[in-house]
Amino acid sequence: VAGTQDADARAKLAARVRGVFTPVVTPFRPDGKVDTEAFEANLDLYAEHDLAGALVLGSNGEAASLDEGEKLALVGIARARLDRRVLLVGAGLESTRATIALVRKAADLGADAALILTPHYYKSQMTAEALARHFEAVADTSPIPILLYSVPAFTGIPWPAGLAEKLSAHPNVAGIKESSGDIGLLGRLRAATPETFAVVSGSAPTFYPALCVGASAGVLAVACCVPRTVAALYRAHEVSDHARARSLQQAIMPLAVAVTAGHGVAGLKAAMDAAGFRGGVVRSPLLPVGEAVQRELVALVSRAETAI
Amino acid sequence: VAGTQDADARAKLAARVRGVFTPVVTPFRPDGKVDTEAFEANLDLYAEHDLAGALVLGSNGEAASLDEGEKLALVGIARARLDRRVLLVGAGLESTRATIALVRKAADLGADAALILTPHYYKSQMTAEALARHFEAVADTSPIPILLYSVPAFTGIPWPAGLAEKLSAHPNVAGIKESSGDIGLLGRLRAATPETFAVVSGSAPTFYPALCVGASAGVLAVACCVPRTVAALYRAHEVSDHARARSLQQAIMPLAVAVTAGHGVAGLKAAMDAAGFRGGVVRSPLLPVGEAVQRELVALVSRAETAI
Amino acid sequence: VAGTQDADARAKLAARVRGVFTPVVTPFRPDGKVDTEAFEANLDLYAEHDLAGALVLGSNGEAASLDEGEKLALVGIARARLDRRVLLVGAGLESTRATIALVRKAADLGADAALILTPHYYKSQMTAEALARHFEAVADTSPIPILLYSVPAFTGIPWPAGLAEKLSAHPNVAGIKESSGDIGLLGRLRAATPETFAVVSGSAPTFYPALCVGASAGVLAVACCVPRTVAALYRAHEVSDHARARSLQQAIMPLAVAVTAGHGVAGLKAAMDAAGFRGGVVRSPLLPVGEAVQRELVALVSRAETAI
Amino acid sequence: VAGTQDADARAKLAARVRGVFTPVVTPFRPDGKVDTEAFEANLDLYAEHDLAGALVLGSNGEAASLDEGEKLALVGIARARLDRRVLLVGAGLESTRATIALVRKAADLGADAALILTPHYYKSQMTAEALARHFEAVADTSPIPILLYSVPAFTGIPWPAGLAEKLSAHPNVAGIKESSGDIGLLGRLRAATPETFAVVSGSAPTFYPALCVGASAGVLAVACCVPRTVAALYRAHEVSDHARARSLQQAIMPLAVAVTAGHGVAGLKAAMDAAGFRGGVVRSPLLPVGEAVQRELVALVSRAETAI
């Protein structure tokens, strides 16, 4: 396996992790099964937009509520529909051995890179050293580059100082997705790692300032419902139109908050429905949003769409 | 399935949840596989002690790092070895549907009750209502009584006020294991629920005061290494020998802290090795404890053992 | 000053810190001034109860909203009214020098001991060493024994491991008031310090279990409104009537929660009014409770009073 | 008093809150007294730099450890030395009445605006309504415009959603200093308030992105030791030289972290000493930094200074 890894592969991947990615949802049918047709339809709609690729099996994909068969089926579909866009696959599980196994399967199905969540059940034991060993073991054995993934709102694990710097020396660690919205941290990650190490924002409420401090991409829930506006924000920053970028950031802000901290995946799915995508229902223990929230989301989607 | 549930079954189970339970570890071999022989050996040793039963697949069992085949094999072994003692099985997963499926398999293998962890990945969405729906859906479909399980140190989910009171009305919810060590909460749970609803402590550093405020049992990591002392503490309280109970609580305190908040499952396994049980290695991302900690644990085990 | 300190004075004080203390409120008049008449009336009423003494200028005394003149006047009044009961005075301020000065003034006015809050503004800098230096400097210069005071709900500073053990060697540190309600911590404090070091509970929802693990006293908001019941709880434990102690604990629980975490000092004052004491209004930024809460408190007071 | 307030005064003040402010430290002499000579010397040195003004009696000024006489003396000195630059004075105390009194004295001494910290002792009671009433009462009576001040690292009080929007309608509330470094919050504050309401960053590690999302000024500890670099960062952003602004942000980052979260006021004072200013000693309970940290700070100051 080690033979398939090299710094060149990592650099190539990092160069492709630029722009906006949709962390696609997993639509479910009323009977609780995965609605693959809706999943495909969303990917086809996203293909019409200025997006760099998609993340499958992320937090917004309700990966924690999918079994392995469902996961692999979704990866296969996504690979087929994404054409040459970048396919990121969420493959982090609680144990190192299970993560390694899932990464290999995702690679076999054509994933371009695997997103590896911090293990988090045994919180007090997840020291910088324990996390380093975990990520290194996965990177050592993965046929594809990996991206580190920090999302304290779900894991309760703050990103340890110095860890990204250390791991960025590994030829198979291509970057980090940082979803806390802590722009100071993002800036420190950017400063502490080589340019071939991708620093990716996972927080739409701070996407524009993230780009200002050096993030190269965003994997953003809100892009699943208003991809045009989010892509326009990215391009505005790219051409140094800061006034427009800031304005678009303000326009998506309330929706971005509503579909993450506010109402979670259920809110995101309802907002997708409002925007012409197919969100579908959530899996329990998540609860669907009520009608008042649905109406609020319709208004927020409209505001974000009409900003461009 | 509903036909198999009744308040009588719940009451019978609650009546058996009295005393000390070992949340048994899952020993691993150096090659990473489950060491079933060591697992059996520990259960046989525990059978010589004054224990009410065992919890398999709990947090100390590294359930988060086991695959389903491993889990079911352990349940089967435990059932065979426990004879007529109570077998509790940790069966809570992140999604409701997966939890329901695992509970059924555990029941088929002879579990007396299933311990259902709070789902916790989507923390901000785990409202009292979302948790109530989850627990009710599991209780509605489970062939065996369930016990609620709250362990904020691992889940980041504090137990919501009023939830136990509500769920204690369900004929298939037999109690709660509360592992935060918040004795005020334990007292409120005891006061708010009927006597046929078992309130169980999952925090050894506060086992004696938990008994004082009305807990009927303890599922305690430290019991895996010094079962005799922990059982003696329980009996001392039972016969109102408060001075002895308090003294034994003090004697196990440093070890109890070391094998939970201090050094986690790796510490517990090392302490078991020191006490003549077979802890074995941990699965990554957990790291083994170093030699200095091992020596510290030897001393703490000795202190706890010689207190009686 | 050092000449006035000796371990004997400390031991004498610690021996008197046994039983129930009222952390008396500071009643204000509608014009915002201290209502000294009401303050005196409350102390006179408390004198009829089985109480060990009072704490003046604690958190429930709104010390943070009093100026020095007001503080010293209250200390003087309390000394006169308490007769031979123990007068504890809250004298901890943010800076060491200001604390030292206030302790001396309290001592001059007849305080038996000074309660020294953890400084807390510069939270990340309040290391165990910084806190140790602060407490030692105060103890070194205080004419009267001091009690350490930890209340993380107000300070955000958890009590550091090992600090009480270290400070208990100081001849002028007579004990600690621990108000987090963490019974495991209380037990560890009791085990780590000599018997002449008083371990005092500041959390009424856990007063009975605190006594079980070795606390000698309670300084409890709820004692300001239902002193008879709280004193009865203490005496029940003293004579090893655990069933009665536990029952009384349950009876005061809802009120104890309501007048601390629930509605704060405003709730305590309203509950005092309901119980025939004189709570008076709170100082801004605290807000008075509304009528619905007042009605709730009337019911909770009644429940706590009728339990004996 | 109301007559002295008008929206025009607020707009004028807001227009002057543009650029970089030093939150000046209070140097102490070895005997513990305020070193007014060093205080004046620092102000004179700052006068040579491109700074908009100074904040006296802020968190970095150890206001919590000063008595009122010391505070007023410092305000008087600062007014005299600042000439026509803006003098902000930290005047928030725990009680509303004490805050009102201190604001008036600061205004009499020539403060341009008063910075009002969130009260924070009774944390659970500091609801949005309680904070609104406090700020309104202070604004209603203040002869000078006030700035709201949120610093959760010291207060433990997160800024409530909607509060700034509400208070920005008050003619005497001129803005907010937000010191958490949460750029998403800063963006929401900017979007929710009129342009005549100043949004000020109090977090140097995120100053550049704060400017990107619309902050008009920074009150930044690091400006006390490397004012030239911080001022250059501000000007670079002002002329849309984003590359330079980002680069300067990276250059000050390690020092900015070291003199706040890292080593606090003691670190800031040591860094000032390293940079040719006069930091002086800290007041207990703060502890001085050791020699290793001093050497680290020398290097970080040098890096920040040589970046321009």
mmCIF file of N, CA, C and O in Angstrom, chain A residues 164-208:
data_model
loop_
_atom_site.group_PDB
_atom_site.id
_atom_site.type_symbol
_atom_site.label_atom_id
_atom_site.label_comp_id
_atom_site.label_asym_id
_atom_site.label_seq_id
_atom_site.Cartn_x
_atom_site.Cartn_y
_atom_site.Cartn_z
ATOM 1 N N ALA A 164 -1.839 19.510 13.745
ATOM 2 C CA ALA A 164 -1.863 19.613 12.283
ATOM 3 C C ALA A 164 -0.452 19.825 11.748
ATOM 4 O O ALA A 164 -0.069 19.278 10.708
ATOM 5 N N GLU A 165 0.317 20.633 12.463
ATOM 6 C CA GLU A 165 1.697 20.887 12.052
ATOM 7 C C GLU A 165 2.454 19.564 11.938
ATOM 8 O O GLU A 165 3.163 19.307 10.964
ATOM 9 N N LYS A 166 2.283 18.724 12.948
ATOM 10 C CA LYS A 166 2.973 17.441 12.964
ATOM 11 C C LYS A 166 2.498 16.534 11.827
ATOM 12 O O LYS A 166 3.288 15.955 11.091
ATOM 13 N N LEU A 167 1.180 16.444 11.684
ATOM 14 C CA LEU A 167 0.632 15.509 10.701
ATOM 15 C C LEU A 167 0.833 16.001 9.270
ATOM 16 O O LEU A 167 0.816 15.195 8.334
ATOM 17 N N SER A 168 1.015 17.304 9.097
ATOM 18 C CA SER A 168 1.186 17.818 7.734
ATOM 19 C C SER A 168 2.490 17.333 7.115
ATOM 20 O O SER A 168 2.698 17.476 5.907
ATOM 21 N N ALA A 169 3.361 16.752 7.924
ATOM 22 C CA ALA A 169 4.596 16.186 7.386
ATOM 23 C C ALA A 169 4.382 14.798 6.789
ATOM 24 O O ALA A 169 5.270 14.256 6.132
ATOM 25 N N HIS A 170 3.220 14.246 7.017
ATOM 26 C CA HIS A 170 2.957 12.897 6.492
ATOM 27 C C HIS A 170 2.576 12.997 5.011
ATOM 28 O O HIS A 170 1.698 13.780 4.649
ATOM 29 N N PRO A 171 3.187 12.196 4.153
ATOM 30 C CA PRO A 171 2.928 12.351 2.711
ATOM 31 C C PRO A 171 1.510 12.007 2.285
ATOM 32 O O PRO A 171 1.121 12.325 1.163
ATOM 33 N N ASN A 172 0.757 11.392 3.171
ATOM 34 C CA ASN A 172 -0.604 11.014 2.788
ATOM 35 C C ASN A 172 -1.685 11.810 3.520
ATOM 36 O O ASN A 172 -2.858 11.492 3.430
ATOM 37 N N VAL A 173 -1.270 12.828 4.251
ATOM 38 C CA VAL A 173 -2.245 13.700 4.919
ATOM 39 C C VAL A 173 -2.325 14.998 4.115
ATOM 40 O O VAL A 173 -1.391 15.797 4.111
ATOM 41 N N ALA A 174 -3.432 15.190 3.438
ATOM 42 C CA ALA A 174 -3.519 16.269 2.447
ATOM 43 C C ALA A 174 -4.129 17.552 2.973
ATOM 44 O O ALA A 174 -4.157 18.550 2.255
ATOM 45 N N GLY A 175 -4.646 17.527 4.195
ATOM 46 C CA GLY A 175 -5.244 18.757 4.687
ATOM 47 C C GLY A 175 -6.142 18.524 5.875
ATOM 48 O O GLY A 175 -6.138 17.448 6.479
ATOM 49 N N ILE A 176 -6.903 19.554 6.214
ATOM 50 C CA ILE A 176 -7.816 19.492 7.353
ATOM 51 C C ILE A 176 -9.089 20.258 7.033
ATOM 52 O O ILE A 176 -9.055 21.316 6.402
ATOM 53 N N LYS A 177 -10.195 19.694 7.437
ATOM 54 C CA LYS A 177 -11.466 20.404 7.410
ATOM 55 C C LYS A 177 -11.765 20.815 8.838
ATOM 56 O O LYS A 177 -11.909 19.965 9.724
ATOM 57 N N GLU A 178 -11.864 22.109 9.048
ATOM 58 C CA GLU A 178 -12.049 22.647 10.393
ATOM 59 C C GLU A 178 -13.437 23.283 10.442
ATOM 60 O O GLU A 178 -13.698 24.237 9.728
ATOM 61 N N SER A 179 -14.288 22.745 11.292
ATOM 62 C CA SER A 179 -15.699 23.151 11.263
ATOM 63 C C SER A 179 -16.169 23.907 12.490
ATOM 64 O O SER A 179 -17.368 24.089 12.669
ATOM 65 N N SER A 180 -15.248 24.346 13.326
ATOM 66 C CA SER A 180 -15.703 25.051 14.528
ATOM 67 C C SER A 180 -16.067 26.503 14.238
ATOM 68 O O SER A 180 -16.735 27.141 15.039
ATOM 69 N N GLY A 181 -15.576 27.037 13.142
ATOM 70 C CA GLY A 181 -15.798 28.458 12.873
ATOM 71 C C GLY A 181 -14.832 29.363 13.602
ATOM 72 O O GLY A 181 -15.000 30.578 13.604
ATOM 73 N N ASP A 182 -13.810 28.784 14.208
ATOM 74 C CA ASP A 182 -12.797 29.569 14.931
ATOM 75 C C ASP A 182 -11.762 30.054 13.909
ATOM 76 O O ASP A 182 -10.860 29.316 13.513
ATOM 77 N N ILE A 183 -11.909 31.298 13.514
ATOM 78 C CA ILE A 183 -11.069 31.835 12.441
ATOM 79 C C ILE A 183 -9.621 32.014 12.912
ATOM 80 O O ILE A 183 -8.683 31.920 12.118
ATOM 81 N N GLY A 184 -9.434 32.269 14.184
ATOM 82 C CA GLY A 184 -8.067 32.336 14.703
ATOM 83 C C GLY A 184 -7.365 30.999 14.530
ATOM 84 O O GLY A 184 -6.201 30.932 14.117
ATOM 85 N N LEU A 185 -8.066 29.930 14.843
ATOM 86 C CA LEU A 185 -7.500 28.594 14.667
ATOM 87 C C LEU A 185 -7.198 28.338 13.196
ATOM 88 O O LEU A 185 -6.126 27.841 12.844
ATOM 89 N N LEU A 186 -8.129 28.692 12.323
ATOM 90 C CA LEU A 186 -7.913 28.478 10.899
ATOM 91 C C LEU A 186 -6.656 29.219 10.429
ATOM 92 O O LEU A 186 -5.847 28.680 9.665
ATOM 93 N N GLY A 187 -6.500 30.435 10.907
ATOM 94 C CA GLY A 187 -5.307 31.199 10.537
ATOM 95 C C GLY A 187 -4.034 30.548 11.054
ATOM 96 O O GLY A 187 -3.009 30.506 10.361
ATOM 97 N N ARG A 188 -4.098 30.014 12.267
ATOM 98 C CA ARG A 188 -2.909 29.355 12.816
ATOM 99 C C ARG A 188 -2.609 28.069 12.044
ATOM 100 O O ARG A 188 -1.443 27.742 11.796
ATOM 101 N N LEU A 189 -3.653 27.334 11.659
ATOM 102 C CA LEU A 189 -3.438 26.121 10.862
ATOM 103 C C LEU A 189 -2.780 26.481 9.522
ATOM 104 O O LEU A 189 -1.853 25.804 9.076
ATOM 105 N N ARG A 190 -3.269 27.545 8.905
ATOM 106 C CA ARG A 190 -2.715 27.952 7.608
ATOM 107 C C ARG A 190 -1.231 28.330 7.763
ATOM 108 O O ARG A 190 -0.392 27.968 6.927
ATOM 109 N N ALA A 191 -0.932 29.058 8.833
ATOM 110 C CA ALA A 191 0.444 29.521 9.014
ATOM 111 C C ALA A 191 1.392 28.382 9.365
ATOM 112 O O ALA A 191 2.580 28.439 9.057
ATOM 113 N N ALA A 192 0.857 27.348 9.988
ATOM 114 C CA ALA A 192 1.732 26.300 10.537
ATOM 115 C C ALA A 192 1.975 25.161 9.560
ATOM 116 O O ALA A 192 2.758 24.251 9.864
ATOM 117 N N THR A 193 1.321 25.172 8.414
ATOM 118 C CA THR A 193 1.412 24.033 7.497
ATOM 119 C C THR A 193 1.831 24.511 6.111
ATOM 120 O O THR A 193 1.615 25.674 5.761
ATOM 121 N N PRO A 194 2.421 23.602 5.315
ATOM 122 C CA PRO A 194 2.848 23.995 3.969
ATOM 123 C C PRO A 194 1.652 24.261 3.053
ATOM 124 O O PRO A 194 0.545 23.784 3.322
ATOM 125 N N GLU A 195 1.876 24.984 1.997
ATOM 126 C CA GLU A 195 0.778 25.353 1.090
ATOM 127 C C GLU A 195 0.138 24.126 0.434
ATOM 128 O O GLU A 195 -1.001 24.185 -0.018
ATOM 129 N N THR A 196 0.884 23.025 0.368
ATOM 130 C CA THR A 196 0.304 21.816 -0.219
ATOM 131 C C THR A 196 -0.596 21.066 0.753
ATOM 132 O O THR A 196 -1.101 19.994 0.446
ATOM 133 N N PHE A 197 -0.772 21.635 1.917
ATOM 134 C CA PHE A 197 -1.685 21.073 2.915
ATOM 135 C C PHE A 197 -2.948 21.933 2.875
ATOM 136 O O PHE A 197 -2.904 23.127 3.184
ATOM 137 N N ALA A 198 -4.053 21.341 2.477
ATOM 138 C CA ALA A 198 -5.276 22.115 2.300
ATOM 139 C C ALA A 198 -5.921 22.447 3.647
ATOM 140 O O ALA A 198 -6.125 21.554 4.465
ATOM 141 N N VAL A 199 -6.243 23.712 3.820
ATOM 142 C CA VAL A 199 -7.007 24.135 4.993
ATOM 143 C C VAL A 199 -8.409 24.485 4.504
ATOM 144 O O VAL A 199 -8.581 25.393 3.681
ATOM 145 N N VAL A 200 -9.378 23.732 4.993
ATOM 146 C CA VAL A 200 -10.739 23.798 4.463
ATOM 147 C C VAL A 200 -11.694 24.230 5.559
ATOM 148 O O VAL A 200 -11.644 23.699 6.676
ATOM 149 N N SER A 201 -12.555 25.164 5.233
ATOM 150 C CA SER A 201 -13.557 25.611 6.199
ATOM 151 C C SER A 201 -14.785 24.722 6.151
ATOM 152 O O SER A 201 -15.278 24.381 5.074
ATOM 153 N N GLY A 202 -15.291 24.376 7.307
ATOM 154 C CA GLY A 202 -16.546 23.632 7.377
ATOM 155 C C GLY A 202 -17.623 24.458 8.054
ATOM 156 O O GLY A 202 -18.592 23.901 8.563
ATOM 157 N N SER A 203 -17.466 25.775 8.056
ATOM 158 C CA SER A 203 -18.399 26.652 8.768
ATOM 159 C C SER A 203 -18.851 27.780 7.853
ATOM 160 O O SER A 203 -18.127 28.761 7.656
ATOM 161 N N ALA A 204 -20.048 27.676 7.327
ATOM 162 C CA ALA A 204 -20.531 28.678 6.376
ATOM 163 C C ALA A 204 -20.681 30.069 6.973
ATOM 164 O O ALA A 204 -20.461 31.053 6.267
ATOM 165 N N PRO A 205 -21.046 30.208 8.274
ATOM 166 C CA PRO A 205 -21.163 31.563 8.812
ATOM 167 C C PRO A 205 -19.842 32.337 8.796
ATOM 168 O O PRO A 205 -19.845 33.550 8.965
ATOM 169 N N THR A 206 -18.737 31.629 8.619
ATOM 170 C CA THR A 206 -17.430 32.307 8.579
ATOM 171 C C THR A 206 -16.668 31.965 7.303
ATOM 172 O O THR A 206 -15.430 32.005 7.294
ATOM 173 N N PHE A 207 -17.347 31.655 6.221
ATOM 174 C CA PHE A 207 -16.634 31.227 5.012
ATOM 175 C C PHE A 207 -15.797 32.371 4.431
ATOM 176 O O PHE A 207 -14.620 32.180 4.114
ATOM 177 N N TYR A 208 -16.378 33.548 4.321
ATOM 178 C CA TYR A 208 -15.593 34.647 3.742
ATOM 179 C C TYR A 208 -14.351 34.974 4.590
ATOM 180 O O TYR A 208 -13.234 35.007 4.054
#
